[in-house]
Amino acid sequence: VIIIYMEEKKSEKIKKERKQRNVMVHPFLTKITVRIVFVLILAGLFCGGGFFAFKRISKVTLSTKHAMVEQQLSYCQELVTAKYRYSDIITLKKSAGFSKSYSIIKYTGLLRVGIADFTDISFKISNNGKALILHVPQAEVLGNDLVRQEVFDEKQSIFVPISTQEIFNEIDDARRTTAEEMLADGDLLNEARDYAVKILIQFLMLMGFDEVTVE
Protein backbone atom coordinates (compact mmCIF):
# COMPACT_ATOMS: atom_id res chain seq x y z
CA VAL A 1 0.00 0.00 0.00
CA ILE A 2 2.84 2.41 0.90
CA ILE A 3 4.55 1.68 -2.42
CA ILE A 4 1.37 2.33 -4.38
CA TYR A 5 0.82 5.59 -2.50
CA MET A 6 4.38 6.74 -3.23
CA GLU A 7 3.93 5.94 -6.95
CA GLU A 8 0.73 7.96 -7.08
CA LYS A 9 2.44 10.91 -5.38
CA LYS A 10 5.31 10.69 -7.83
CA SER A 11 2.90 10.56 -10.79
CA GLU A 12 0.99 13.59 -9.53
CA LYS A 13 4.25 15.48 -9.10
CA ILE A 14 5.35 14.70 -12.66
CA LYS A 15 1.95 15.81 -14.05
CA LYS A 16 2.15 19.02 -12.06
CA GLU A 17 5.68 19.78 -13.37
CA ARG A 18 4.55 19.11 -16.94
CA LYS A 19 1.58 21.41 -16.52
CA GLN A 20 3.79 24.19 -15.16
CA ARG A 21 6.26 23.66 -18.05
CA ASN A 22 3.46 23.91 -20.60
CA VAL A 23 2.15 27.05 -18.97
CA MET A 24 5.64 28.59 -19.29
CA VAL A 25 6.21 27.44 -22.89
CA HIS A 26 2.90 28.67 -24.29
CA PRO A 27 3.42 32.37 -23.41
CA PHE A 28 6.95 32.15 -24.83
CA LEU A 29 5.72 30.71 -28.14
CA THR A 30 2.93 33.29 -28.24
CA LYS A 31 5.45 36.15 -27.89
CA ILE A 32 7.65 34.75 -30.68
CA THR A 33 4.64 34.31 -32.96
CA VAL A 34 3.46 37.87 -32.33
CA ARG A 35 6.93 39.22 -33.07
CA ILE A 36 7.22 37.22 -36.30
CA VAL A 37 3.83 38.43 -37.47
CA PHE A 38 4.74 42.00 -36.58
CA VAL A 39 8.04 41.76 -38.47
CA LEU A 40 6.25 40.31 -41.52
CA ILE A 41 3.71 43.12 -41.46
CA LEU A 42 6.48 45.72 -41.27
CA ALA A 43 8.35 44.00 -44.09
CA GLY A 44 5.20 43.99 -46.21
CA LEU A 45 4.56 47.65 -45.55
CA PHE A 46 8.17 48.53 -46.30
CA CYS A 47 8.23 46.55 -49.56
CA GLY A 48 4.90 47.94 -50.64
CA GLY A 49 5.91 51.46 -49.78
CA GLY A 50 9.24 51.00 -51.51
CA PHE A 51 7.56 49.67 -54.64
CA PHE A 52 5.14 52.59 -54.87
CA ALA A 53 7.93 55.03 -54.09
CA PHE A 54 10.04 53.50 -56.86
CA LYS A 55 7.12 53.73 -59.28
CA ARG A 56 6.56 57.36 -58.34
CA ILE A 57 10.26 58.23 -58.70
CA SER A 58 10.44 56.42 -62.03
CA LYS A 59 7.38 58.29 -63.26
CA VAL A 60 8.87 61.62 -62.19
CA THR A 61 12.18 60.73 -63.89
CA LEU A 62 10.45 59.82 -67.17
CA SER A 63 8.36 62.97 -67.04
CA THR A 64 11.48 65.03 -66.42
CA LYS A 65 13.33 63.42 -69.33
CA HIS A 66 10.33 63.85 -71.61
CA ALA A 67 10.11 67.55 -70.73
CA MET A 68 13.86 67.94 -71.19
CA VAL A 69 13.86 66.38 -74.68
CA GLU A 70 10.79 68.39 -75.68
CA GLN A 71 12.41 71.59 -74.51
CA GLN A 72 15.69 70.93 -76.31
CA LEU A 73 13.89 70.15 -79.56
CA SER A 74 11.82 73.31 -79.28
CA TYR A 75 15.00 75.40 -79.22
CA CYS A 76 15.76 74.37 -82.80
CA GLN A 77 12.81 75.59 -84.83
CA GLU A 78 14.43 74.82 -88.17
CA LEU A 79 17.35 72.63 -89.19
CA VAL A 80 19.06 73.08 -92.56
CA THR A 81 20.94 69.87 -93.32
CA ALA A 82 21.75 70.41 -96.99
CA LYS A 83 22.58 73.36 -99.23
CA TYR A 84 22.84 73.13 -102.99
CA ARG A 85 24.28 75.99 -105.03
CA TYR A 86 23.44 76.10 -108.71
CA SER A 87 23.91 78.51 -111.61
CA ASP A 88 22.18 79.01 -114.92
CA ILE A 89 21.92 81.49 -117.79
CA ILE A 90 18.66 82.84 -119.10
CA THR A 91 17.90 84.87 -122.19
CA LEU A 92 14.96 87.20 -122.32
CA LYS A 93 13.87 88.54 -125.73
CA LYS A 94 11.19 90.96 -126.92
CA SER A 95 10.42 92.28 -130.37
CA ALA A 96 7.86 94.41 -132.17
CA GLY A 97 8.36 94.94 -135.90
CA PHE A 98 11.91 96.00 -136.46
CA SER A 99 12.44 96.83 -132.79
CA LYS A 100 14.15 94.20 -130.65
CA SER A 101 15.39 93.95 -127.09
CA TYR A 102 17.16 91.16 -125.27
CA SER A 103 18.95 90.46 -122.00
CA ILE A 104 21.35 87.60 -121.20
CA ILE A 105 21.63 87.09 -117.44
CA LYS A 106 23.60 84.65 -115.37
CA TYR A 107 22.23 83.93 -111.92
CA THR A 108 23.21 81.79 -108.92
CA GLY A 109 20.67 80.19 -106.62
CA LEU A 110 20.90 78.44 -103.26
CA LEU A 111 18.53 75.62 -102.39
CA ARG A 112 18.17 74.91 -98.65
CA VAL A 113 16.72 71.58 -97.53
CA GLY A 114 16.05 70.21 -94.05
CA ILE A 115 13.51 69.83 -91.25
CA ALA A 116 11.13 72.77 -91.21
CA ASP A 117 9.85 72.49 -87.64
CA PHE A 118 11.38 70.39 -84.87
CA THR A 119 8.13 70.42 -82.93
CA ASP A 120 6.83 68.02 -85.58
CA ILE A 121 9.30 65.40 -84.30
CA SER A 122 7.53 62.94 -82.02
CA PHE A 123 9.33 60.62 -79.59
CA LYS A 124 8.79 57.94 -76.98
CA ILE A 125 11.01 57.14 -74.00
CA SER A 126 11.37 53.56 -72.77
CA ASN A 127 10.19 52.61 -69.26
CA ASN A 128 13.75 52.48 -67.94
CA GLY A 129 14.46 55.93 -69.38
CA LYS A 130 17.55 54.74 -71.30
CA ALA A 131 16.17 54.33 -74.83
CA LEU A 132 14.41 56.77 -77.12
CA ILE A 133 12.36 56.16 -80.26
CA LEU A 134 12.05 59.06 -82.70
CA HIS A 135 9.69 59.74 -85.55
CA VAL A 136 11.30 62.28 -87.88
CA PRO A 137 9.24 63.86 -90.68
CA GLN A 138 10.46 64.00 -94.25
CA ALA A 139 12.83 66.79 -95.22
CA GLU A 140 11.51 69.60 -97.34
CA VAL A 141 12.66 72.70 -99.18
CA LEU A 142 13.27 75.50 -96.70
CA GLY A 143 14.34 78.10 -99.19
CA ASN A 144 15.33 78.71 -102.79
CA ASP A 145 17.20 81.99 -102.67
CA LEU A 146 18.69 84.15 -105.38
CA VAL A 147 22.30 84.68 -104.37
CA ARG A 148 23.70 86.55 -107.35
CA GLN A 149 22.84 87.81 -110.80
CA GLU A 150 24.79 89.58 -113.51
CA VAL A 151 24.01 90.77 -117.01
CA PHE A 152 26.23 89.27 -119.69
CA ASP A 153 24.78 91.16 -122.59
CA GLU A 154 21.74 93.21 -123.35
CA LYS A 155 20.13 95.46 -125.93
CA GLN A 156 17.28 97.71 -125.07
CA SER A 157 14.84 99.33 -127.50
CA ILE A 158 12.66 102.15 -126.34
CA PHE A 159 9.78 100.60 -128.28
CA VAL A 160 9.99 97.16 -126.60
CA PRO A 161 11.89 97.70 -123.35
CA ILE A 162 12.61 94.83 -120.96
CA SER A 163 11.77 95.89 -117.42
CA THR A 164 13.60 94.86 -114.27
CA GLN A 165 10.45 93.12 -113.04
CA GLU A 166 10.33 91.01 -116.19
CA ILE A 167 13.92 89.93 -115.59
CA PHE A 168 13.14 88.98 -111.97
CA ASN A 169 10.06 87.04 -113.05
CA GLU A 170 12.11 85.11 -115.62
CA ILE A 171 14.77 84.29 -113.04
CA ASP A 172 12.13 83.15 -110.52
CA ASP A 173 10.57 80.81 -113.08
CA ALA A 174 13.98 79.40 -113.95
CA ARG A 175 14.90 78.87 -110.28
CA ARG A 176 11.60 77.11 -109.63
CA THR A 177 12.11 74.81 -112.59
CA THR A 178 15.69 74.02 -111.53
CA ALA A 179 14.60 73.15 -107.98
CA GLU A 180 11.86 70.85 -109.25
CA GLU A 181 14.35 69.03 -111.46
CA MET A 182 16.83 68.65 -108.59
CA LEU A 183 14.14 67.24 -106.27
CA ALA A 184 12.39 65.05 -108.84
CA ASP A 185 14.04 61.73 -107.87
CA GLY A 186 13.79 62.36 -104.12
CA ASP A 187 17.47 61.68 -103.44
CA LEU A 188 18.22 65.17 -102.17
CA LEU A 189 15.34 65.08 -99.67
CA ASN A 190 16.34 61.61 -98.44
CA GLU A 191 19.96 62.66 -97.98
CA ALA A 192 18.88 65.74 -96.06
CA ARG A 193 16.64 63.69 -93.76
CA ASP A 194 19.37 61.07 -93.16
CA TYR A 195 21.79 63.79 -92.16
CA ALA A 196 19.19 65.32 -89.83
CA VAL A 197 18.68 61.91 -88.21
CA LYS A 198 22.44 61.55 -87.60
CA ILE A 199 22.56 64.97 -85.95
CA LEU A 200 19.56 64.17 -83.76
CA ILE A 201 20.97 60.81 -82.64
CA GLN A 202 24.32 62.33 -81.64
CA PHE A 203 22.61 65.21 -79.87
CA LEU A 204 20.26 62.95 -77.87
CA MET A 205 23.01 60.48 -77.00
CA LEU A 206 24.88 63.36 -75.40
CA MET A 207 21.79 63.97 -73.27
CA GLY A 208 22.32 60.59 -71.58
CA PHE A 209 20.34 58.09 -73.62
CA ASP A 210 22.01 54.73 -74.27
CA GLU A 211 20.03 53.97 -77.41
CA VAL A 212 18.27 56.19 -79.93
CA THR A 213 16.35 54.66 -82.82
CA VAL A 214 14.41 56.33 -85.62
CA GLU A 215 11.22 55.08 -87.20
PDB file of C-alpha atoms in Angstrom:
ATOM      1  CA  VAL A   1       0.000   0.000   0.000  1.00  0.00           C
ATOM      2  CA  ILE A   2       2.842   2.405   0.897  1.00  0.00           C
ATOM      3  CA  ILE A   3       4.554   1.680  -2.419  1.00  0.00           C
ATOM      4  CA  ILE A   4       1.371   2.334  -4.378  1.00  0.00           C
ATOM      5  CA  TYR A   5       0.817   5.586  -2.500  1.00  0.00           C
ATOM      6  CA  MET A   6       4.379   6.740  -3.234  1.00  0.00           C
ATOM      7  CA  GLU A   7       3.927   5.944  -6.954  1.00  0.00           C
ATOM      8  CA  GLU A   8       0.729   7.964  -7.079  1.00  0.00           C
ATOM      9  CA  LYS A   9       2.436  10.909  -5.379  1.00  0.00           C
ATOM     10  CA  LYS A  10       5.309  10.695  -7.834  1.00  0.00           C
ATOM     11  CA  SER A  11       2.901  10.558 -10.792  1.00  0.00           C
ATOM     12  CA  GLU A  12       0.989  13.589  -9.526  1.00  0.00           C
ATOM     13  CA  LYS A  13       4.250  15.483  -9.103  1.00  0.00           C
ATOM     14  CA  ILE A  14       5.347  14.699 -12.662  1.00  0.00           C
ATOM     15  CA  LYS A  15       1.951  15.812 -14.049  1.00  0.00           C
ATOM     16  CA  LYS A  16       2.153  19.024 -12.057  1.00  0.00           C
ATOM     17  CA  GLU A  17       5.678  19.777 -13.368  1.00  0.00           C
ATOM     18  CA  ARG A  18       4.553  19.107 -16.942  1.00  0.00           C
ATOM     19  CA  LYS A  19       1.578  21.412 -16.519  1.00  0.00           C
ATOM     20  CA  GLN A  20       3.792  24.185 -15.161  1.00  0.00           C
ATOM     21  CA  ARG A  21       6.260  23.662 -18.051  1.00  0.00           C
ATOM     22  CA  ASN A  22       3.457  23.907 -20.600  1.00  0.00           C
ATOM     23  CA  VAL A  23       2.153  27.050 -18.968  1.00  0.00           C
ATOM     24  CA  MET A  24       5.639  28.588 -19.291  1.00  0.00           C
ATOM     25  CA  VAL A  25       6.208  27.438 -22.891  1.00  0.00           C
ATOM     26  CA  HIS A  26       2.903  28.670 -24.291  1.00  0.00           C
ATOM     27  CA  PRO A  27       3.417  32.372 -23.414  1.00  0.00           C
ATOM     28  CA  PHE A  28       6.947  32.153 -24.831  1.00  0.00           C
ATOM     29  CA  LEU A  29       5.722  30.709 -28.140  1.00  0.00           C
ATOM     30  CA  THR A  30       2.935  33.292 -28.241  1.00  0.00           C
ATOM     31  CA  LYS A  31       5.449  36.152 -27.886  1.00  0.00           C
ATOM     32  CA  ILE A  32       7.651  34.748 -30.677  1.00  0.00           C
ATOM     33  CA  THR A  33       4.637  34.308 -32.965  1.00  0.00           C
ATOM     34  CA  VAL A  34       3.459  37.866 -32.331  1.00  0.00           C
ATOM     35  CA  ARG A  35       6.932  39.223 -33.075  1.00  0.00           C
ATOM     36  CA  ILE A  36       7.225  37.225 -36.296  1.00  0.00           C
ATOM     37  CA  VAL A  37       3.831  38.430 -37.475  1.00  0.00           C
ATOM     38  CA  PHE A  38       4.744  42.003 -36.575  1.00  0.00           C
ATOM     39  CA  VAL A  39       8.038  41.755 -38.473  1.00  0.00           C
ATOM     40  CA  LEU A  40       6.250  40.307 -41.517  1.00  0.00           C
ATOM     41  CA  ILE A  41       3.710  43.125 -41.462  1.00  0.00           C
ATOM     42  CA  LEU A  42       6.477  45.722 -41.274  1.00  0.00           C
ATOM     43  CA  ALA A  43       8.352  44.000 -44.091  1.00  0.00           C
ATOM     44  CA  GLY A  44       5.204  43.985 -46.213  1.00  0.00           C
ATOM     45  CA  LEU A  45       4.560  47.648 -45.554  1.00  0.00           C
ATOM     46  CA  PHE A  46       8.175  48.530 -46.300  1.00  0.00           C
ATOM     47  CA  CYS A  47       8.233  46.551 -49.556  1.00  0.00           C
ATOM     48  CA  GLY A  48       4.895  47.942 -50.640  1.00  0.00           C
ATOM     49  CA  GLY A  49       5.906  51.458 -49.783  1.00  0.00           C
ATOM     50  CA  GLY A  50       9.240  51.001 -51.512  1.00  0.00           C
ATOM     51  CA  PHE A  51       7.558  49.674 -54.637  1.00  0.00           C
ATOM     52  CA  PHE A  52       5.139  52.591 -54.870  1.00  0.00           C
ATOM     53  CA  ALA A  53       7.927  55.033 -54.090  1.00  0.00           C
ATOM     54  CA  PHE A  54      10.045  53.501 -56.863  1.00  0.00           C
ATOM     55  CA  LYS A  55       7.123  53.728 -59.279  1.00  0.00           C
ATOM     56  CA  ARG A  56       6.564  57.357 -58.337  1.00  0.00           C
ATOM     57  CA  ILE A  57      10.256  58.232 -58.696  1.00  0.00           C
ATOM     58  CA  SER A  58      10.438  56.425 -62.033  1.00  0.00           C
ATOM     59  CA  LYS A  59       7.376  58.288 -63.257  1.00  0.00           C
ATOM     60  CA  VAL A  60       8.868  61.616 -62.187  1.00  0.00           C
ATOM     61  CA  THR A  61      12.178  60.728 -63.891  1.00  0.00           C
ATOM     62  CA  LEU A  62      10.445  59.817 -67.170  1.00  0.00           C
ATOM     63  CA  SER A  63       8.356  62.974 -67.042  1.00  0.00           C
ATOM     64  CA  THR A  64      11.478  65.031 -66.421  1.00  0.00           C
ATOM     65  CA  LYS A  65      13.327  63.420 -69.326  1.00  0.00           C
ATOM     66  CA  HIS A  66      10.329  63.848 -71.605  1.00  0.00           C
ATOM     67  CA  ALA A  67      10.108  67.546 -70.734  1.00  0.00           C
ATOM     68  CA  MET A  68      13.864  67.940 -71.186  1.00  0.00           C
ATOM     69  CA  VAL A  69      13.859  66.381 -74.677  1.00  0.00           C
ATOM     70  CA  GLU A  70      10.791  68.386 -75.682  1.00  0.00           C
ATOM     71  CA  GLN A  71      12.407  71.590 -74.515  1.00  0.00           C
ATOM     72  CA  GLN A  72      15.687  70.928 -76.308  1.00  0.00           C
ATOM     73  CA  LEU A  73      13.893  70.147 -79.563  1.00  0.00           C
ATOM     74  CA  SER A  74      11.818  73.311 -79.285  1.00  0.00           C
ATOM     75  CA  TYR A  75      15.004  75.400 -79.220  1.00  0.00           C
ATOM     76  CA  CYS A  76      15.757  74.368 -82.804  1.00  0.00           C
ATOM     77  CA  GLN A  77      12.812  75.591 -84.833  1.00  0.00           C
ATOM     78  CA  GLU A  78      14.426  74.821 -88.165  1.00  0.00           C
ATOM     79  CA  LEU A  79      17.350  72.634 -89.189  1.00  0.00           C
ATOM     80  CA  VAL A  80      19.057  73.075 -92.556  1.00  0.00           C
ATOM     81  CA  THR A  81      20.937  69.870 -93.322  1.00  0.00           C
ATOM     82  CA  ALA A  82      21.747  70.409 -96.994  1.00  0.00           C
ATOM     83  CA  LYS A  83      22.580  73.361 -99.228  1.00  0.00           C
ATOM     84  CA  TYR A  84      22.845  73.125-102.993  1.00  0.00           C
ATOM     85  CA  ARG A  85      24.284  75.992-105.028  1.00  0.00           C
ATOM     86  CA  TYR A  86      23.440  76.097-108.707  1.00  0.00           C
ATOM     87  CA  SER A  87      23.910  78.511-111.614  1.00  0.00           C
ATOM     88  CA  ASP A  88      22.184  79.015-114.924  1.00  0.00           C
ATOM     89  CA  ILE A  89      21.919  81.492-117.790  1.00  0.00           C
ATOM     90  CA  ILE A  90      18.659  82.841-119.095  1.00  0.00           C
ATOM     91  CA  THR A  91      17.898  84.868-122.187  1.00  0.00           C
ATOM     92  CA  LEU A  92      14.955  87.204-122.318  1.00  0.00           C
ATOM     93  CA  LYS A  93      13.868  88.538-125.733  1.00  0.00           C
ATOM     94  CA  LYS A  94      11.188  90.956-126.918  1.00  0.00           C
ATOM     95  CA  SER A  95      10.421  92.280-130.375  1.00  0.00           C
ATOM     96  CA  ALA A  96       7.864  94.409-132.171  1.00  0.00           C
ATOM     97  CA  GLY A  97       8.357  94.937-135.897  1.00  0.00           C
ATOM     98  CA  PHE A  98      11.912  95.998-136.456  1.00  0.00           C
ATOM     99  CA  SER A  99      12.436  96.831-132.788  1.00  0.00           C
ATOM    100  CA  LYS A 100      14.151  94.196-130.646  1.00  0.00           C
ATOM    101  CA  SER A 101      15.394  93.952-127.092  1.00  0.00           C
ATOM    102  CA  TYR A 102      17.159  91.157-125.272  1.00  0.00           C
ATOM    103  CA  SER A 103      18.954  90.458-122.000  1.00  0.00           C
ATOM    104  CA  ILE A 104      21.351  87.600-121.198  1.00  0.00           C
ATOM    105  CA  ILE A 105      21.626  87.093-117.440  1.00  0.00           C
ATOM    106  CA  LYS A 106      23.599  84.651-115.373  1.00  0.00           C
ATOM    107  CA  TYR A 107      22.231  83.929-111.917  1.00  0.00           C
ATOM    108  CA  THR A 108      23.206  81.795-108.922  1.00  0.00           C
ATOM    109  CA  GLY A 109      20.665  80.194-106.615  1.00  0.00           C
ATOM    110  CA  LEU A 110      20.898  78.443-103.258  1.00  0.00           C
ATOM    111  CA  LEU A 111      18.528  75.617-102.389  1.00  0.00           C
ATOM    112  CA  ARG A 112      18.173  74.906 -98.652  1.00  0.00           C
ATOM    113  CA  VAL A 113      16.718  71.579 -97.530  1.00  0.00           C
ATOM    114  CA  GLY A 114      16.054  70.214 -94.045  1.00  0.00           C
ATOM    115  CA  ILE A 115      13.511  69.826 -91.247  1.00  0.00           C
ATOM    116  CA  ALA A 116      11.132  72.767 -91.206  1.00  0.00           C
ATOM    117  CA  ASP A 117       9.850  72.486 -87.638  1.00  0.00           C
ATOM    118  CA  PHE A 118      11.382  70.386 -84.875  1.00  0.00           C
ATOM    119  CA  THR A 119       8.132  70.416 -82.930  1.00  0.00           C
ATOM    120  CA  ASP A 120       6.834  68.020 -85.585  1.00  0.00           C
ATOM    121  CA  ILE A 121       9.299  65.399 -84.304  1.00  0.00           C
ATOM    122  CA  SER A 122       7.530  62.935 -82.021  1.00  0.00           C
ATOM    123  CA  PHE A 123       9.334  60.621 -79.593  1.00  0.00           C
ATOM    124  CA  LYS A 124       8.791  57.940 -76.982  1.00  0.00           C
ATOM    125  CA  ILE A 125      11.011  57.138 -74.002  1.00  0.00           C
ATOM    126  CA  SER A 126      11.367  53.558 -72.767  1.00  0.00           C
ATOM    127  CA  ASN A 127      10.189  52.612 -69.262  1.00  0.00           C
ATOM    128  CA  ASN A 128      13.749  52.484 -67.942  1.00  0.00           C
ATOM    129  CA  GLY A 129      14.460  55.925 -69.384  1.00  0.00           C
ATOM    130  CA  LYS A 130      17.545  54.744 -71.300  1.00  0.00           C
ATOM    131  CA  ALA A 131      16.166  54.328 -74.832  1.00  0.00           C
ATOM    132  CA  LEU A 132      14.409  56.767 -77.124  1.00  0.00           C
ATOM    133  CA  ILE A 133      12.355  56.159 -80.263  1.00  0.00           C
ATOM    134  CA  LEU A 134      12.051  59.058 -82.705  1.00  0.00           C
ATOM    135  CA  HIS A 135       9.685  59.742 -85.550  1.00  0.00           C
ATOM    136  CA  VAL A 136      11.301  62.277 -87.875  1.00  0.00           C
ATOM    137  CA  PRO A 137       9.242  63.860 -90.675  1.00  0.00           C
ATOM    138  CA  GLN A 138      10.462  64.004 -94.248  1.00  0.00           C
ATOM    139  CA  ALA A 139      12.830  66.786 -95.220  1.00  0.00           C
ATOM    140  CA  GLU A 140      11.508  69.600 -97.337  1.00  0.00           C
ATOM    141  CA  VAL A 141      12.665  72.700 -99.177  1.00  0.00           C
ATOM    142  CA  LEU A 142      13.266  75.502 -96.695  1.00  0.00           C
ATOM    143  CA  GLY A 143      14.343  78.099 -99.195  1.00  0.00           C
ATOM    144  CA  ASN A 144      15.334  78.713-102.786  1.00  0.00           C
ATOM    145  CA  ASP A 145      17.199  81.987-102.668  1.00  0.00           C
ATOM    146  CA  LEU A 146      18.695  84.149-105.377  1.00  0.00           C
ATOM    147  CA  VAL A 147      22.300  84.684-104.368  1.00  0.00           C
ATOM    148  CA  ARG A 148      23.697  86.554-107.349  1.00  0.00           C
ATOM    149  CA  GLN A 149      22.838  87.807-110.798  1.00  0.00           C
ATOM    150  CA  GLU A 150      24.786  89.579-113.515  1.00  0.00           C
ATOM    151  CA  VAL A 151      24.014  90.765-117.010  1.00  0.00           C
ATOM    152  CA  PHE A 152      26.235  89.269-119.690  1.00  0.00           C
ATOM    153  CA  ASP A 153      24.781  91.159-122.586  1.00  0.00           C
ATOM    154  CA  GLU A 154      21.742  93.211-123.350  1.00  0.00           C
ATOM    155  CA  LYS A 155      20.131  95.461-125.929  1.00  0.00           C
ATOM    156  CA  GLN A 156      17.278  97.707-125.066  1.00  0.00           C
ATOM    157  CA  SER A 157      14.842  99.329-127.503  1.00  0.00           C
ATOM    158  CA  ILE A 158      12.659 102.150-126.345  1.00  0.00           C
ATOM    159  CA  PHE A 159       9.781 100.596-128.277  1.00  0.00           C
ATOM    160  CA  VAL A 160       9.986  97.158-126.603  1.00  0.00           C
ATOM    161  CA  PRO A 161      11.885  97.704-123.351  1.00  0.00           C
ATOM    162  CA  ILE A 162      12.612  94.834-120.956  1.00  0.00           C
ATOM    163  CA  SER A 163      11.771  95.888-117.423  1.00  0.00           C
ATOM    164  CA  THR A 164      13.605  94.862-114.273  1.00  0.00           C
ATOM    165  CA  GLN A 165      10.454  93.119-113.036  1.00  0.00           C
ATOM    166  CA  GLU A 166      10.331  91.010-116.194  1.00  0.00           C
ATOM    167  CA  ILE A 167      13.920  89.929-115.591  1.00  0.00           C
ATOM    168  CA  PHE A 168      13.141  88.978-111.972  1.00  0.00           C
ATOM    169  CA  ASN A 169      10.059  87.036-113.046  1.00  0.00           C
ATOM    170  CA  GLU A 170      12.107  85.108-115.621  1.00  0.00           C
ATOM    171  CA  ILE A 171      14.774  84.289-113.039  1.00  0.00           C
ATOM    172  CA  ASP A 172      12.130  83.151-110.522  1.00  0.00           C
ATOM    173  CA  ASP A 173      10.568  80.813-113.082  1.00  0.00           C
ATOM    174  CA  ALA A 174      13.982  79.397-113.947  1.00  0.00           C
ATOM    175  CA  ARG A 175      14.900  78.867-110.283  1.00  0.00           C
ATOM    176  CA  ARG A 176      11.597  77.114-109.625  1.00  0.00           C
ATOM    177  CA  THR A 177      12.111  74.810-112.594  1.00  0.00           C
ATOM    178  CA  THR A 178      15.686  74.020-111.533  1.00  0.00           C
ATOM    179  CA  ALA A 179      14.604  73.154-107.984  1.00  0.00           C
ATOM    180  CA  GLU A 180      11.859  70.846-109.246  1.00  0.00           C
ATOM    181  CA  GLU A 181      14.351  69.032-111.460  1.00  0.00           C
ATOM    182  CA  MET A 182      16.827  68.648-108.594  1.00  0.00           C
ATOM    183  CA  LEU A 183      14.141  67.237-106.271  1.00  0.00           C
ATOM    184  CA  ALA A 184      12.387  65.049-108.835  1.00  0.00           C
ATOM    185  CA  ASP A 185      14.041  61.734-107.867  1.00  0.00           C
ATOM    186  CA  GLY A 186      13.786  62.363-104.116  1.00  0.00           C
ATOM    187  CA  ASP A 187      17.472  61.682-103.438  1.00  0.00           C
ATOM    188  CA  LEU A 188      18.215  65.174-102.168  1.00  0.00           C
ATOM    189  CA  LEU A 189      15.338  65.077 -99.675  1.00  0.00           C
ATOM    190  CA  ASN A 190      16.343  61.607 -98.440  1.00  0.00           C
ATOM    191  CA  GLU A 191      19.960  62.658 -97.979  1.00  0.00           C
ATOM    192  CA  ALA A 192      18.876  65.744 -96.057  1.00  0.00           C
ATOM    193  CA  ARG A 193      16.642  63.687 -93.764  1.00  0.00           C
ATOM    194  CA  ASP A 194      19.366  61.073 -93.160  1.00  0.00           C
ATOM    195  CA  TYR A 195      21.791  63.788 -92.157  1.00  0.00           C
ATOM    196  CA  ALA A 196      19.190  65.324 -89.834  1.00  0.00           C
ATOM    197  CA  VAL A 197      18.682  61.910 -88.211  1.00  0.00           C
ATOM    198  CA  LYS A 198      22.436  61.550 -87.596  1.00  0.00           C
ATOM    199  CA  ILE A 199      22.556  64.970 -85.953  1.00  0.00           C
ATOM    200  CA  LEU A 200      19.558  64.166 -83.756  1.00  0.00           C
ATOM    201  CA  ILE A 201      20.968  60.810 -82.636  1.00  0.00           C
ATOM    202  CA  GLN A 202      24.325  62.326 -81.644  1.00  0.00           C
ATOM    203  CA  PHE A 203      22.605  65.213 -79.871  1.00  0.00           C
ATOM    204  CA  LEU A 204      20.257  62.952 -77.871  1.00  0.00           C
ATOM    205  CA  MET A 205      23.012  60.478 -76.998  1.00  0.00           C
ATOM    206  CA  LEU A 206      24.881  63.364 -75.404  1.00  0.00           C
ATOM    207  CA  MET A 207      21.787  63.973 -73.270  1.00  0.00           C
ATOM    208  CA  GLY A 208      22.324  60.593 -71.584  1.00  0.00           C
ATOM    209  CA  PHE A 209      20.337  58.086 -73.623  1.00  0.00           C
ATOM    210  CA  ASP A 210      22.008  54.730 -74.271  1.00  0.00           C
ATOM    211  CA  GLU A 211      20.027  53.972 -77.409  1.00  0.00           C
ATOM    212  CA  VAL A 212      18.271  56.189 -79.931  1.00  0.00           C
ATOM    213  CA  THR A 213      16.351  54.655 -82.823  1.00  0.00           C
ATOM    214  CA  VAL A 214      14.411  56.330 -85.625  1.00  0.00           C
ATOM    215  CA  GLU A 215      11.217  55.080 -87.197  1.00  0.00           C
TER     216      GLU A 215
END
